[in-house]
């Protein structure tokens, strides 16, 4: 029953509006950033182009992007009380579980392809198009290009780096989207539930800046292009905290199914 419902939810999610949103996130936003930065910036190697494509407004919009991929559609079902009409046909817990899994799958897939396709474009497509004139300056970045967190993975190969980093960002996107999804079940205000990940993301960025530990900020652990390279363990601390909050919300939702906002 769950598999059939997952297929139904996936088909239902593929609408013109959603496809437009997904394509915009995957392709348009990185290409717009690339168009803005291709002139007037110094690039020493293709990886610098990749960093630039994901820098700027994409990190700032990240918690919004993970919400609009699927949860806006789910909020419309809540608003129209559509879920109540499905109860005679399918158990509520199966229905909600399928919604949560599709939310995580679509969010993770869209964010993964946004990062990974940007990586493929910067490293394998743009060098053939020759849109960027790479500088031979050796004074900037010690002539080696920018060295940022996750550059350690480059020792395993650039393609492995692209896959691993894309997975890291997509996993975090899944966590943020799932947090918002669970909050939508637990609190009455949809706006507050959808805003909570955004508020956490930017308030935590502010707090880490005030205390002088930007390496632990959500932006620097997801898009580490604004600070120098940090040990990989630094990116795990905010992630572990998010997982803890996620577990608390999950078990709270399980124990209070009768109070779900449906």
GROMACS .gro file of C-alpha atoms in nm:
model
  262
    1UNK     CA    1   0.000   0.000   0.000
    2UNK     CA    2   0.282   0.240   0.084
    3UNK     CA    3   0.459   0.184  -0.248
    4UNK     CA    4   0.138   0.246  -0.442
    5UNK     CA    5   0.071   0.562  -0.244
    6UNK     CA    6   0.427   0.685  -0.302
    7UNK     CA    7   0.380   0.646  -0.678
    8UNK     CA    8   0.048   0.828  -0.656
    9UNK     CA    9   0.202   1.116  -0.461
   10UNK     CA   10   0.494   1.138  -0.701
   11UNK     CA   11   0.262   1.161  -1.001
   12UNK     CA   12   0.048   1.416  -0.820
   13UNK     CA   13   0.356   1.629  -0.746
   14UNK     CA   14   0.459   1.650  -1.112
   15UNK     CA   15   0.264   1.959  -1.214
   16UNK     CA   16   0.354   2.242  -1.450
   17UNK     CA   17   0.399   2.476  -1.156
   18UNK     CA   18   0.627   2.237  -0.969
   19UNK     CA   19   0.831   2.153  -1.280
   20UNK     CA   20   0.886   2.525  -1.338
   21UNK     CA   21   1.001   2.572  -0.977
   22UNK     CA   22   1.234   2.270  -0.993
   23UNK     CA   23   1.392   2.375  -1.323
   24UNK     CA   24   1.438   2.728  -1.190
   25UNK     CA   25   1.620   2.599  -0.882
   26UNK     CA   26   1.827   2.339  -1.066
   27UNK     CA   27   1.937   2.542  -1.367
   28UNK     CA   28   1.826   2.904  -1.369
   29UNK     CA   29   1.957   3.020  -1.030
   30UNK     CA   30   2.314   2.886  -1.078
   31UNK     CA   31   2.326   3.014  -1.436
   32UNK     CA   32   2.207   3.359  -1.330
   33UNK     CA   33   2.481   3.366  -1.066
   34UNK     CA   34   2.732   3.252  -1.328
   35UNK     CA   35   2.618   3.526  -1.567
   36UNK     CA   36   2.662   3.789  -1.297
   37UNK     CA   37   3.008   3.672  -1.193
   38UNK     CA   38   3.165   3.562  -1.522
   39UNK     CA   39   3.292   3.916  -1.578
   40UNK     CA   40   3.479   4.116  -1.316
   41UNK     CA   41   3.588   3.817  -1.109
   42UNK     CA   42   3.926   3.642  -1.107
   43UNK     CA   43   3.914   3.268  -1.171
   44UNK     CA   44   4.224   3.051  -1.156
   45UNK     CA   45   4.065   2.715  -1.232
   46UNK     CA   46   3.720   2.562  -1.308
   47UNK     CA   47   3.655   2.483  -0.941
   48UNK     CA   48   3.661   2.855  -0.870
   49UNK     CA   49   3.376   2.892  -1.120
   50UNK     CA   50   3.181   2.621  -0.938
   51UNK     CA   51   3.231   2.796  -0.605
   52UNK     CA   52   3.114   3.123  -0.757
   53UNK     CA   53   2.800   2.965  -0.905
   54UNK     CA   54   2.685   2.851  -0.561
   55UNK     CA   55   2.794   3.163  -0.377
   56UNK     CA   56   2.594   3.481  -0.335
   57UNK     CA   57   2.215   3.465  -0.311
   58UNK     CA   58   2.175   3.085  -0.332
   59UNK     CA   59   2.310   3.028   0.024
   60UNK     CA   60   2.083   3.305   0.151
   61UNK     CA   61   1.777   3.154  -0.020
   62UNK     CA   62   1.857   2.794   0.071
   63UNK     CA   63   1.592   2.746   0.346
   64UNK     CA   64   1.331   2.898   0.114
   65UNK     CA   65   1.430   2.676  -0.176
   66UNK     CA   66   1.387   2.357   0.026
   67UNK     CA   67   1.035   2.465   0.121
   68UNK     CA   68   0.900   2.566  -0.219
   69UNK     CA   69   1.006   2.238  -0.382
   70UNK     CA   70   0.712   2.046  -0.232
   71UNK     CA   71   0.578   2.183   0.096
   72UNK     CA   72   0.384   2.467  -0.063
   73UNK     CA   73   0.172   2.205  -0.240
   74UNK     CA   74   0.124   2.014   0.085
   75UNK     CA   75   0.017   2.335   0.262
   76UNK     CA   76  -0.257   2.382   0.002
   77UNK     CA   77  -0.390   2.036   0.083
   78UNK     CA   78  -0.392   2.128   0.451
   79UNK     CA   79  -0.569   2.454   0.381
   80UNK     CA   80  -0.837   2.288   0.169
   81UNK     CA   81  -0.879   1.996   0.416
   82UNK     CA   82  -0.808   1.757   0.131
   83UNK     CA   83  -0.637   1.510   0.364
   84UNK     CA   84  -0.959   1.448   0.557
   85UNK     CA   85  -1.127   1.318   0.241
   86UNK     CA   86  -0.857   1.054   0.193
   87UNK     CA   87  -0.909   0.887   0.531
   88UNK     CA   88  -1.183   0.646   0.416
   89UNK     CA   89  -0.955   0.524   0.132
   90UNK     CA   90  -0.615   0.496   0.300
   91UNK     CA   91  -0.490   0.493   0.660
   92UNK     CA   92  -0.385   0.839   0.773
   93UNK     CA   93  -0.040   0.731   0.892
   94UNK     CA   94   0.037   0.574   0.551
   95UNK     CA   95  -0.082   0.884   0.373
   96UNK     CA   96   0.123   1.122   0.588
   97UNK     CA   97   0.428   0.894   0.570
   98UNK     CA   98   0.409   0.895   0.190
   99UNK     CA   99   0.388   1.274   0.195
  100UNK     CA  100   0.694   1.297   0.416
  101UNK     CA  101   0.895   1.055   0.204
  102UNK     CA  102   0.805   1.231  -0.121
  103UNK     CA  103   0.891   1.565   0.040
  104UNK     CA  104   1.236   1.433   0.134
  105UNK     CA  105   1.293   1.259  -0.200
  106UNK     CA  106   1.198   1.556  -0.419
  107UNK     CA  107   1.381   1.809  -0.203
  108UNK     CA  108   1.695   1.599  -0.194
  109UNK     CA  109   1.683   1.529  -0.569
  110UNK     CA  110   1.628   1.890  -0.675
  111UNK     CA  111   1.901   2.028  -0.448
  112UNK     CA  112   2.140   1.748  -0.546
  113UNK     CA  113   2.098   1.824  -0.917
  114UNK     CA  114   2.127   2.199  -0.855
  115UNK     CA  115   2.471   2.144  -0.701
  116UNK     CA  116   2.591   1.854  -0.915
  117UNK     CA  117   2.488   1.999  -1.251
  118UNK     CA  118   2.657   2.326  -1.155
  119UNK     CA  119   2.968   2.121  -1.082
  120UNK     CA  120   2.948   1.943  -1.419
  121UNK     CA  121   2.895   2.272  -1.600
  122UNK     CA  122   3.189   2.443  -1.430
  123UNK     CA  123   3.438   2.158  -1.466
  124UNK     CA  124   3.342   1.984  -1.789
  125UNK     CA  125   3.123   2.213  -2.002
  126UNK     CA  126   3.243   2.569  -1.950
  127UNK     CA  127   3.611   2.490  -2.030
  128UNK     CA  128   3.497   2.378  -2.377
  129UNK     CA  129   3.274   2.683  -2.421
  130UNK     CA  130   3.566   2.909  -2.313
  131UNK     CA  131   3.338   3.166  -2.153
  132UNK     CA  132   3.591   3.234  -1.877
  133UNK     CA  133   3.941   3.374  -1.920
  134UNK     CA  134   4.133   3.207  -1.641
  135UNK     CA  135   4.391   3.426  -1.471
  136UNK     CA  136   4.756   3.326  -1.442
  137UNK     CA  137   4.805   3.544  -1.136
  138UNK     CA  138   4.994   3.365  -0.862
  139UNK     CA  139   4.943   3.617  -0.584
  140UNK     CA  140   4.581   3.529  -0.518
  141UNK     CA  141   4.504   3.204  -0.335
  142UNK     CA  142   4.877   3.119  -0.366
  143UNK     CA  143   4.828   3.030  -0.730
  144UNK     CA  144   4.625   2.718  -0.653
  145UNK     CA  145   4.273   2.848  -0.662
  146UNK     CA  146   4.048   2.875  -0.360
  147UNK     CA  147   4.092   2.615  -0.089
  148UNK     CA  148   3.768   2.568   0.101
  149UNK     CA  149   3.610   2.311   0.331
  150UNK     CA  150   3.545   1.983   0.148
  151UNK     CA  151   3.848   2.047  -0.073
  152UNK     CA  152   4.002   1.763   0.126
  153UNK     CA  153   3.785   1.525  -0.078
  154UNK     CA  154   3.960   1.640  -0.398
  155UNK     CA  155   4.239   1.396  -0.314
  156UNK     CA  156   3.991   1.123  -0.418
  157UNK     CA  157   3.928   1.291  -0.753
  158UNK     CA  158   3.730   1.593  -0.867
  159UNK     CA  159   3.427   1.386  -0.974
  160UNK     CA  160   3.413   1.216  -0.632
  161UNK     CA  161   3.431   1.559  -0.473
  162UNK     CA  162   3.138   1.678  -0.684
  163UNK     CA  163   2.923   1.378  -0.589
  164UNK     CA  164   3.011   1.389  -0.218
  165UNK     CA  165   2.957   1.761  -0.182
  166UNK     CA  166   2.628   1.748  -0.375
  167UNK     CA  167   2.507   1.468  -0.147
  168UNK     CA  168   2.605   1.668   0.161
  169UNK     CA  169   2.400   1.970   0.057
  170UNK     CA  170   2.104   1.754  -0.048
  171UNK     CA  171   2.103   1.562   0.282
  172UNK     CA  172   2.091   1.889   0.473
  173UNK     CA  173   1.810   2.007   0.245
  174UNK     CA  174   1.614   1.691   0.332
  175UNK     CA  175   1.660   1.759   0.704
  176UNK     CA  176   1.542   2.120   0.675
  177UNK     CA  177   1.242   2.020   0.462
  178UNK     CA  178   1.148   1.739   0.702
  179UNK     CA  179   1.169   1.975   0.998
  180UNK     CA  180   0.923   2.208   0.827
  181UNK     CA  181   0.698   1.916   0.733
  182UNK     CA  182   0.679   1.789   1.091
  183UNK     CA  183   0.614   2.139   1.221
  184UNK     CA  184   0.324   2.169   0.976
  185UNK     CA  185   0.170   1.865   1.144
  186UNK     CA  186   0.228   1.992   1.497
  187UNK     CA  187   0.144   2.363   1.493
  188UNK     CA  188  -0.159   2.545   1.363
  189UNK     CA  189   0.020   2.828   1.184
  190UNK     CA  190   0.146   2.707   0.847
  191UNK     CA  191   0.338   3.030   0.801
  192UNK     CA  192   0.525   2.978   1.127
  193UNK     CA  193   0.598   2.613   1.045
  194UNK     CA  194   0.741   2.704   0.705
  195UNK     CA  195   0.931   3.001   0.845
  196UNK     CA  196   1.099   2.812   1.130
  197UNK     CA  197   1.382   2.658   0.921
  198UNK     CA  198   1.449   2.998   0.761
  199UNK     CA  199   1.460   3.169   1.101
  200UNK     CA  200   1.688   2.903   1.250
  201UNK     CA  201   1.920   2.918   0.951
  202UNK     CA  202   1.972   3.293   0.958
  203UNK     CA  203   1.954   3.345   1.336
  204UNK     CA  204   2.216   3.073   1.381
  205UNK     CA  205   2.432   3.246   1.118
  206UNK     CA  206   2.403   3.570   1.313
  207UNK     CA  207   2.480   3.408   1.649
  208UNK     CA  208   2.790   3.228   1.521
  209UNK     CA  209   2.908   3.555   1.368
  210UNK     CA  210   2.860   3.742   1.695
  211UNK     CA  211   3.058   3.479   1.888
  212UNK     CA  212   3.331   3.468   1.625
  213UNK     CA  213   3.280   3.105   1.516
  214UNK     CA  214   3.154   3.141   1.157
  215UNK     CA  215   3.286   2.793   1.073
  216UNK     CA  216   2.984   2.654   1.261
  217UNK     CA  217   2.725   2.867   1.084
  218UNK     CA  218   2.476   2.690   0.854
  219UNK     CA  219   2.594   2.891   0.554
  220UNK     CA  220   2.960   2.805   0.610
  221UNK     CA  221   2.889   2.437   0.669
  222UNK     CA  222   2.677   2.407   0.355
  223UNK     CA  223   2.834   2.662   0.122
  224UNK     CA  224   3.185   2.705   0.265
  225UNK     CA  225   3.304   2.955   0.006
  226UNK     CA  226   3.312   3.260   0.233
  227UNK     CA  227   3.578   3.134   0.477
  228UNK     CA  228   3.907   2.950   0.462
  229UNK     CA  229   3.924   2.573   0.471
  230UNK     CA  230   3.808   2.414   0.797
  231UNK     CA  231   3.838   2.055   0.929
  232UNK     CA  232   3.552   1.839   0.804
  233UNK     CA  233   3.432   1.771   1.159
  234UNK     CA  234   3.322   2.135   1.192
  235UNK     CA  235   3.037   2.083   0.944
  236UNK     CA  236   2.897   1.799   1.156
  237UNK     CA  237   2.816   1.998   1.470
  238UNK     CA  238   2.524   2.204   1.330
  239UNK     CA  239   2.407   1.896   1.139
  240UNK     CA  240   2.402   1.681   1.455
  241UNK     CA  241   2.203   1.952   1.633
  242UNK     CA  242   1.951   1.956   1.346
  243UNK     CA  243   1.922   1.577   1.361
  244UNK     CA  244   1.853   1.599   1.734
  245UNK     CA  245   1.575   1.853   1.680
  246UNK     CA  246   1.440   1.638   1.397
  247UNK     CA  247   1.426   1.330   1.620
  248UNK     CA  248   1.246   1.525   1.894
  249UNK     CA  249   0.986   1.652   1.647
  250UNK     CA  250   0.946   1.308   1.491
  251UNK     CA  251   0.873   1.131   1.819
  252UNK     CA  252   0.647   1.417   1.926
  253UNK     CA  253   0.449   1.381   1.605
  254UNK     CA  254   0.424   1.003   1.648
  255UNK     CA  255   0.291   1.040   2.003
  256UNK     CA  256   0.035   1.305   1.911
  257UNK     CA  257  -0.117   1.178   1.588
  258UNK     CA  258  -0.464   1.275   1.707
  259UNK     CA  259  -0.354   1.640   1.717
  260UNK     CA  260  -0.212   1.658   1.363
  261UNK     CA  261  -0.308   1.972   1.173
  262UNK     CA  262  -0.492   1.812   0.882
   0.00000   0.00000   0.00000
